[in-house]
Amino acid sequence: MYMMRSLRYIAAVLACLAVFVQGAMAQEEPSADGKEQPIDVNEVVFGHIGDSYEWHITDIGGKAISIPLPVIVKSSTGWHVFLSSRLEEGEYEGLYVASEGDNKGKIVERNADGQEVRPLDISITKNVTGLFINSAILVALVLGCARWYKKHPVEQEAPKGVVGMLEACILSINDDVIKGCVGKDYRRYAPYLLTVFFFILINNLMGLIPFFPGGANVTGNIAITFVLAVCTFLAVNLFGNKEYWKEILWPDVPWWLKAPFPMMPIIELFGIFTKPFALMIRLFANIMAGHAAILSLISIIFITANLGPLINGSMGVVAVLFGVFMDALELLVAFIQAYVFTMLSAVFIGLSRTEPAHEKK
């Protein structure tokens, strides 16, 4: 009951903050002749979903308030380390941010032929900074939970607050998902699967907060989901038993499906890669689509600004109501996606630890 009440409070606060701040960040800017320019929905949506070399906070009086981030680049002239604010006025040390083309939004330089080329770029971008912040929050939560258990004997006192919520989540995922899907070796994989669950959950929730230090589209970045999928791929295939590899290389099917042309082994080998690929795409697409849907709904207010007060007012009410609904829905999606990724990873690991039929008997 306490956890459900807390989640309702969190949902209400996040929904209101998201609608308010996202609306404030999407205000129309006046042009040089004093007229308001229509909002560029693509720029708003993809500007939030994409990565950047600075962390935009808000606009005050037409001036952008942002946090510059470190730029670390190795170009044809050597290594360059500076803050991204150096690039606001244009080129700096032969480097600049491309405004169009395939390298739009990326740091580039010009080669001897005058063509734009990308140097080696290991800058600390917005998504990387968000990843560091969210990881620090996760570590702080886990260490705080461990510190509470050291100071309070569980036989005499039950945990409350954040520690109680963490305990409920850990027990639920460990007992219902990991233990049930992996099998008798579940303790071996529990640390990895629990880490994956809370890592995805924290990043999903922080991505819904529209102001610093939230708002980074970490799990909506395919590079992050790719690394998570690779970790599951390695856990499944490096520790798979003989029965697992036998079912792949010589499955229990009619012989004419295995020889002379190994059709089923090829399909099974292909399945090794499609499973983690599905994990990667599912998490990436769901989180990115949720962010895009919320921002698109809020943009309706400003798209209809020039259509009169009646249309703009009515569409504004609809946009706000749907924005609140989508924010509440995204809270649920944040948990579901972390749960599904963990559950499917546990299922794939459990399949790789399948015992032979005679051992089961």
Short mmCIF file of C-alpha atoms in Angstrom, two decimals:
data_model
loop_
_atom_site.label_atom_id
_atom_site.label_comp_id
_atom_site.label_asym_id
_atom_site.label_seq_id
_atom_site.Cartn_x
_atom_site.Cartn_y
_atom_site.Cartn_z
CA MET A 1 0.00 0.00 0.00
CA TYR A 2 2.80 2.39 0.91
CA MET A 3 4.62 1.65 -2.33
CA MET A 4 1.49 2.19 -4.44
CA ARG A 5 0.74 5.48 -2.69
CA SER A 6 4.32 6.65 -3.26
CA LEU A 7 4.16 5.70 -6.92
CA ARG A 8 0.93 7.70 -7.33
CA TYR A 9 2.57 10.77 -5.79
CA ILE A 10 5.63 10.36 -8.02
CA ALA A 11 3.44 9.93 -11.11
CA ALA A 12 1.47 13.08 -10.34
CA VAL A 13 4.57 15.19 -9.69
CA LEU A 14 6.44 13.96 -12.75
CA ALA A 15 3.43 14.41 -15.00
CA CYS A 16 2.85 18.01 -13.92
CA LEU A 17 6.52 18.91 -14.12
CA ALA A 18 6.92 17.32 -17.52
CA VAL A 19 3.96 19.18 -19.02
CA PHE A 20 5.04 22.52 -17.51
CA VAL A 21 8.73 22.41 -18.30
CA GLN A 22 8.43 20.82 -21.72
CA GLY A 23 5.90 23.50 -22.63
CA ALA A 24 8.22 26.23 -21.41
CA MET A 25 11.11 24.84 -23.39
CA ALA A 26 9.07 24.75 -26.61
CA GLN A 27 8.14 28.45 -26.73
CA GLU A 28 8.15 30.16 -30.11
CA GLU A 29 11.05 32.49 -30.74
CA PRO A 30 10.57 35.88 -32.41
CA SER A 31 12.27 36.41 -35.73
CA ALA A 32 14.40 39.40 -36.71
CA ASP A 33 11.34 41.39 -37.89
CA GLY A 34 9.53 40.88 -34.57
CA LYS A 35 7.13 38.19 -35.81
CA GLU A 36 6.88 34.83 -34.09
CA GLN A 37 8.24 31.90 -36.00
CA PRO A 38 6.23 28.66 -35.98
CA ILE A 39 7.66 25.94 -33.82
CA ASP A 40 9.80 23.33 -35.54
CA VAL A 41 8.39 20.08 -34.16
CA ASN A 42 11.13 17.97 -35.71
CA GLU A 43 13.78 20.12 -34.06
CA VAL A 44 12.07 19.89 -30.67
CA VAL A 45 11.49 16.13 -30.79
CA PHE A 46 14.76 15.01 -32.32
CA GLY A 47 16.69 17.63 -30.37
CA HIS A 48 15.54 15.95 -27.18
CA ILE A 49 15.90 12.37 -28.40
CA GLY A 50 19.33 12.95 -29.93
CA ASP A 51 22.61 13.52 -28.14
CA SER A 52 24.36 16.88 -27.76
CA TYR A 53 27.60 18.43 -26.57
CA GLU A 54 25.80 20.57 -23.97
CA TRP A 55 22.98 20.07 -21.50
CA HIS A 56 20.20 22.52 -22.33
CA ILE A 57 18.28 23.65 -19.23
CA THR A 58 15.77 26.25 -20.46
CA ASP A 59 15.42 29.56 -22.32
CA ILE A 60 15.12 32.85 -20.43
CA GLY A 61 14.46 36.02 -22.41
CA GLY A 62 15.40 34.33 -25.65
CA LYS A 63 18.77 33.25 -24.24
CA ALA A 64 19.56 29.57 -23.86
CA ILE A 65 20.68 28.44 -20.42
CA SER A 66 22.81 25.33 -20.76
CA ILE A 67 25.65 23.46 -19.10
CA PRO A 68 28.76 23.09 -21.33
CA LEU A 69 30.25 19.61 -21.38
CA PRO A 70 33.84 18.47 -22.05
CA VAL A 71 34.81 17.93 -25.67
CA ILE A 72 37.60 15.38 -26.21
CA VAL A 73 38.59 15.02 -29.85
CA LYS A 74 41.61 13.72 -31.75
CA SER A 75 41.79 15.50 -35.11
CA SER A 76 44.46 15.68 -37.80
CA THR A 77 46.30 18.26 -35.66
CA GLY A 78 46.30 16.15 -32.47
CA TRP A 79 44.20 15.96 -29.32
CA HIS A 80 41.87 18.79 -28.34
CA VAL A 81 40.20 19.09 -24.92
CA PHE A 82 37.90 22.04 -24.21
CA LEU A 83 34.34 22.90 -23.13
CA SER A 84 31.56 22.83 -25.69
CA SER A 85 30.86 26.53 -25.05
CA ARG A 86 33.90 27.27 -27.24
CA LEU A 87 31.92 26.04 -30.25
CA GLU A 88 28.93 28.34 -29.73
CA GLU A 89 30.48 31.13 -31.79
CA GLY A 90 31.58 28.85 -34.61
CA GLU A 91 34.92 27.22 -35.39
CA TYR A 92 37.44 26.58 -32.63
CA GLU A 93 40.90 25.06 -33.23
CA GLY A 94 39.77 23.93 -36.69
CA LEU A 95 36.70 22.12 -35.28
CA TYR A 96 33.03 23.01 -35.50
CA VAL A 97 29.60 21.41 -35.22
CA ALA A 98 28.12 20.46 -38.60
CA SER A 99 24.77 22.10 -39.28
CA GLU A 100 23.65 19.81 -42.12
CA GLY A 101 24.47 16.60 -43.94
CA ASP A 102 25.18 13.16 -42.56
CA ASN A 103 27.29 14.61 -39.73
CA LYS A 104 24.66 17.11 -38.56
CA GLY A 105 25.11 17.89 -34.87
CA LYS A 106 28.55 16.22 -34.74
CA ILE A 107 31.97 17.81 -34.42
CA VAL A 108 33.80 17.83 -37.75
CA GLU A 109 36.87 19.31 -39.42
CA ARG A 110 37.84 19.93 -43.02
CA ASN A 111 40.47 17.83 -44.75
CA ALA A 112 42.90 18.98 -47.43
CA ASP A 113 40.16 18.69 -50.08
CA GLY A 114 37.79 20.89 -48.07
CA GLN A 115 35.42 18.02 -47.21
CA GLU A 116 33.90 17.57 -43.77
CA VAL A 117 35.31 14.58 -41.92
CA ARG A 118 34.68 13.38 -38.39
CA PRO A 119 37.69 13.09 -36.09
CA LEU A 120 38.00 10.56 -33.28
CA ASP A 121 35.38 11.83 -30.83
CA ILE A 122 35.23 10.57 -27.23
CA SER A 123 33.52 13.63 -25.79
CA ILE A 124 31.44 13.57 -22.62
CA THR A 125 28.07 14.26 -24.22
CA LYS A 126 24.64 14.71 -22.64
CA ASN A 127 23.81 11.00 -22.74
CA VAL A 128 27.19 10.06 -21.27
CA THR A 129 26.74 12.61 -18.48
CA GLY A 130 23.24 11.29 -17.83
CA LEU A 131 24.63 7.77 -17.75
CA PHE A 132 27.20 8.79 -15.11
CA ILE A 133 24.58 10.59 -13.00
CA ASN A 134 22.05 7.75 -13.17
CA SER A 135 24.73 5.16 -12.36
CA ALA A 136 25.80 7.23 -9.35
CA ILE A 137 22.17 7.36 -8.17
CA LEU A 138 21.88 3.59 -8.55
CA VAL A 139 25.09 2.97 -6.59
CA ALA A 140 23.94 5.40 -3.87
CA LEU A 141 20.60 3.59 -3.54
CA VAL A 142 22.20 0.16 -3.31
CA LEU A 143 24.89 1.25 -0.82
CA GLY A 144 22.27 3.08 1.25
CA CYS A 145 20.14 -0.05 1.33
CA ALA A 146 23.13 -2.17 2.37
CA ARG A 147 24.04 0.36 5.09
CA TRP A 148 20.51 0.18 6.53
CA TYR A 149 20.67 -3.61 6.80
CA LYS A 150 24.02 -3.40 8.58
CA LYS A 151 22.57 -1.08 11.23
CA HIS A 152 19.12 -2.67 11.63
CA PRO A 153 18.58 -6.39 12.30
CA VAL A 154 15.83 -7.65 10.03
CA GLU A 155 14.45 -9.87 12.79
CA GLN A 156 13.48 -6.82 14.85
CA GLU A 157 12.65 -4.09 12.33
CA ALA A 158 11.17 -4.06 8.83
CA PRO A 159 12.57 -1.59 6.29
CA LYS A 160 10.47 1.40 5.28
CA GLY A 161 10.59 4.10 2.66
CA VAL A 162 13.08 3.73 -0.17
CA VAL A 163 14.74 0.70 1.44
CA GLY A 164 11.36 -1.03 1.71
CA MET A 165 10.58 -0.34 -1.97
CA LEU A 166 13.99 -1.66 -3.02
CA GLU A 167 13.54 -4.80 -0.94
CA ALA A 168 10.12 -5.46 -2.46
CA CYS A 169 11.48 -5.02 -6.00
CA ILE A 170 14.54 -7.17 -5.35
CA LEU A 171 12.53 -10.01 -3.82
CA SER A 172 9.97 -9.86 -6.60
CA ILE A 173 12.52 -9.95 -9.42
CA ASN A 174 14.76 -12.51 -7.72
CA ASP A 175 12.06 -14.97 -6.65
CA ASP A 176 9.48 -14.61 -9.41
CA VAL A 177 11.67 -13.91 -12.44
CA ILE A 178 15.27 -14.99 -11.98
CA LYS A 179 14.69 -18.08 -9.87
CA GLY A 180 11.74 -19.25 -11.95
CA CYS A 181 13.34 -18.68 -15.36
CA VAL A 182 16.99 -19.59 -14.81
CA GLY A 183 16.55 -22.64 -12.59
CA LYS A 184 18.87 -24.13 -10.01
CA ASP A 185 21.86 -21.97 -11.07
CA TYR A 186 19.91 -18.74 -10.57
CA ARG A 187 22.23 -17.44 -7.81
CA ARG A 188 25.07 -17.35 -10.33
CA TYR A 189 23.22 -14.93 -12.61
CA ALA A 190 21.15 -13.00 -10.04
CA PRO A 191 23.72 -10.16 -9.57
CA TYR A 192 23.85 -9.44 -13.30
CA LEU A 193 20.10 -9.64 -13.86
CA LEU A 194 19.25 -7.49 -10.83
CA THR A 195 21.82 -4.91 -11.95
CA VAL A 196 20.32 -4.84 -15.44
CA PHE A 197 16.80 -4.40 -14.06
CA PHE A 198 17.62 -1.48 -11.76
CA PHE A 199 19.98 0.11 -14.30
CA ILE A 200 17.24 0.20 -16.95
CA LEU A 201 14.57 1.27 -14.45
CA ILE A 202 16.60 4.18 -13.04
CA ASN A 203 17.56 5.42 -16.51
CA ASN A 204 13.95 5.13 -17.72
CA LEU A 205 12.60 7.09 -14.75
CA MET A 206 15.30 9.76 -14.91
CA GLY A 207 14.56 10.23 -18.60
CA LEU A 208 11.00 11.28 -17.71
CA ILE A 209 12.17 14.15 -15.49
CA PRO A 210 12.29 17.14 -17.86
CA PHE A 211 14.91 19.19 -16.00
CA PHE A 212 18.51 18.67 -14.92
CA PRO A 213 19.74 16.11 -13.88
CA GLY A 214 16.94 14.24 -15.66
CA GLY A 215 15.80 14.31 -19.25
CA ALA A 216 18.69 12.46 -20.87
CA ASN A 217 17.47 9.87 -23.36
CA VAL A 218 19.87 7.15 -22.16
CA THR A 219 17.86 3.97 -22.72
CA GLY A 220 16.39 5.52 -25.86
CA ASN A 221 19.91 5.50 -27.32
CA ILE A 222 20.60 2.37 -29.34
CA ALA A 223 24.26 2.33 -28.30
CA ILE A 224 23.22 1.75 -24.66
CA THR A 225 20.71 -0.96 -25.48
CA PHE A 226 23.28 -2.58 -27.79
CA VAL A 227 25.78 -2.94 -24.92
CA LEU A 228 23.07 -4.39 -22.64
CA ALA A 229 22.10 -6.88 -25.35
CA VAL A 230 25.75 -7.87 -25.86
CA CYS A 231 26.10 -8.55 -22.11
CA THR A 232 23.09 -10.89 -22.23
CA PHE A 233 24.46 -12.50 -25.41
CA LEU A 234 27.76 -13.25 -23.64
CA ALA A 235 26.03 -14.53 -20.48
CA VAL A 236 23.93 -16.93 -22.56
CA ASN A 237 26.55 -18.29 -24.94
CA LEU A 238 29.72 -18.31 -22.84
CA PHE A 239 28.12 -20.29 -20.03
CA GLY A 240 25.76 -22.48 -22.03
CA ASN A 241 26.06 -26.20 -21.27
CA LYS A 242 26.58 -29.08 -23.68
CA GLU A 243 22.84 -29.71 -24.06
CA TYR A 244 22.35 -26.11 -25.20
CA TRP A 245 24.99 -26.34 -27.91
CA LYS A 246 23.78 -29.79 -28.93
CA GLU A 247 20.28 -28.41 -29.54
CA ILE A 248 21.82 -25.71 -31.72
CA LEU A 249 24.37 -27.67 -33.72
CA TRP A 250 22.44 -30.97 -33.90
CA PRO A 251 18.82 -30.38 -32.85
CA ASP A 252 16.33 -33.16 -32.18
CA VAL A 253 14.54 -33.00 -35.53
CA PRO A 254 14.23 -35.40 -38.50
CA TRP A 255 17.61 -36.17 -40.06
CA TRP A 256 16.70 -34.72 -43.43
CA LEU A 257 16.50 -31.29 -41.78
CA LYS A 258 20.12 -31.65 -40.63
CA ALA A 259 21.82 -33.48 -43.48
CA PRO A 260 23.02 -33.20 -46.17
CA PHE A 261 22.01 -29.53 -45.94
CA PRO A 262 22.11 -28.28 -42.31
CA MET A 263 18.96 -26.19 -42.49
CA MET A 264 17.95 -26.40 -38.81
CA PRO A 265 21.47 -25.81 -37.42
CA ILE A 266 21.73 -22.68 -39.57
CA ILE A 267 18.37 -21.45 -38.28
CA GLU A 268 19.40 -22.16 -34.68
CA LEU A 269 22.73 -20.37 -35.15
CA PHE A 270 20.86 -17.42 -36.63
CA GLY A 271 18.60 -17.44 -33.58
CA ILE A 272 21.60 -16.90 -31.31
CA PHE A 273 21.91 -13.38 -32.70
CA THR A 274 18.23 -12.54 -33.24
CA LYS A 275 17.38 -12.95 -29.53
CA PRO A 276 19.70 -10.22 -28.22
CA PHE A 277 18.90 -8.12 -31.29
CA ALA A 278 15.22 -8.23 -30.33
CA LEU A 279 16.12 -7.17 -26.77
CA MET A 280 18.10 -4.22 -28.10
CA ILE A 281 15.40 -2.97 -30.50
CA ARG A 282 12.50 -3.47 -28.09
CA LEU A 283 13.97 -1.35 -25.30
CA PHE A 284 15.33 1.32 -27.66
CA ALA A 285 12.13 1.70 -29.70
CA ASN A 286 9.72 1.80 -26.75
CA ILE A 287 11.62 4.44 -24.79
CA MET A 288 12.35 6.60 -27.83
CA ALA A 289 8.74 6.41 -29.02
CA GLY A 290 7.44 7.43 -25.60
CA HIS A 291 9.63 10.54 -25.48
CA ALA A 292 8.67 11.48 -29.04
CA ALA A 293 4.94 11.04 -28.33
CA ILE A 294 5.00 13.28 -25.23
CA LEU A 295 6.94 16.05 -26.97
CA SER A 296 4.71 15.87 -30.05
CA LEU A 297 1.58 16.22 -27.91
CA ILE A 298 2.97 19.25 -26.09
CA SER A 299 3.95 20.84 -29.42
CA ILE A 300 0.28 20.91 -30.44
CA ILE A 301 -0.19 23.89 -28.11
CA PHE A 302 2.30 25.97 -30.07
CA ILE A 303 1.40 24.66 -33.51
CA THR A 304 -2.18 25.93 -33.05
CA ALA A 305 -1.12 29.27 -31.50
CA ASN A 306 -1.96 31.22 -34.67
CA LEU A 307 -5.34 29.55 -35.27
CA GLY A 308 -7.26 31.66 -32.79
CA PRO A 309 -7.94 31.49 -29.06
CA LEU A 310 -10.82 29.00 -29.36
CA ILE A 311 -8.91 26.37 -31.33
CA ASN A 312 -5.66 26.99 -29.48
CA GLY A 313 -7.38 26.86 -26.09
CA SER A 314 -9.29 23.66 -26.82
CA MET A 315 -6.27 21.95 -28.37
CA GLY A 316 -4.15 23.15 -25.46
CA VAL A 317 -6.49 21.42 -22.99
CA VAL A 318 -6.43 18.24 -25.08
CA ALA A 319 -2.61 18.36 -25.35
CA VAL A 320 -2.19 18.85 -21.59
CA LEU A 321 -4.60 16.04 -20.71
CA PHE A 322 -2.99 13.64 -23.16
CA GLY A 323 0.46 14.79 -22.00
CA VAL A 324 -0.40 13.96 -18.38
CA PHE A 325 -1.83 10.62 -19.50
CA MET A 326 1.28 9.80 -21.55
CA ASP A 327 3.58 10.74 -18.68
CA ALA A 328 1.65 8.42 -16.35
CA LEU A 329 1.74 5.72 -19.01
CA GLU A 330 5.49 6.19 -19.47
CA LEU A 331 5.97 5.56 -15.74
CA LEU A 332 4.35 2.18 -16.26
CA VAL A 333 6.34 1.57 -19.45
CA ALA A 334 9.58 2.41 -17.60
CA PHE A 335 8.96 -0.47 -15.20
CA ILE A 336 7.56 -2.84 -17.82
CA GLN A 337 10.54 -2.44 -20.16
CA ALA A 338 13.02 -3.06 -17.34
CA TYR A 339 10.97 -6.09 -16.27
CA VAL A 340 10.65 -7.50 -19.81
CA PHE A 341 14.36 -7.08 -20.59
CA THR A 342 15.30 -8.83 -17.33
CA MET A 343 12.73 -11.59 -17.77
CA LEU A 344 13.72 -12.39 -21.35
CA SER A 345 17.41 -12.34 -20.42
CA ALA A 346 16.64 -14.78 -17.60
CA VAL A 347 14.64 -16.99 -19.99
CA PHE A 348 17.48 -17.08 -22.53
CA ILE A 349 19.99 -17.88 -19.79
CA GLY A 350 17.69 -20.59 -18.43
CA LEU A 351 17.41 -22.18 -21.88
CA SER A 352 21.20 -22.30 -22.11
CA ARG A 353 21.31 -24.19 -18.80
CA THR A 354 18.72 -26.81 -19.76
CA GLU A 355 19.43 -30.26 -18.37
CA PRO A 356 19.33 -33.37 -20.57
CA ALA A 357 16.10 -35.38 -20.48
CA HIS A 358 17.65 -38.39 -18.67
CA GLU A 359 19.00 -36.15 -15.90
CA LYS A 360 15.56 -34.62 -15.37
CA LYS A 361 14.06 -38.10 -14.92
#
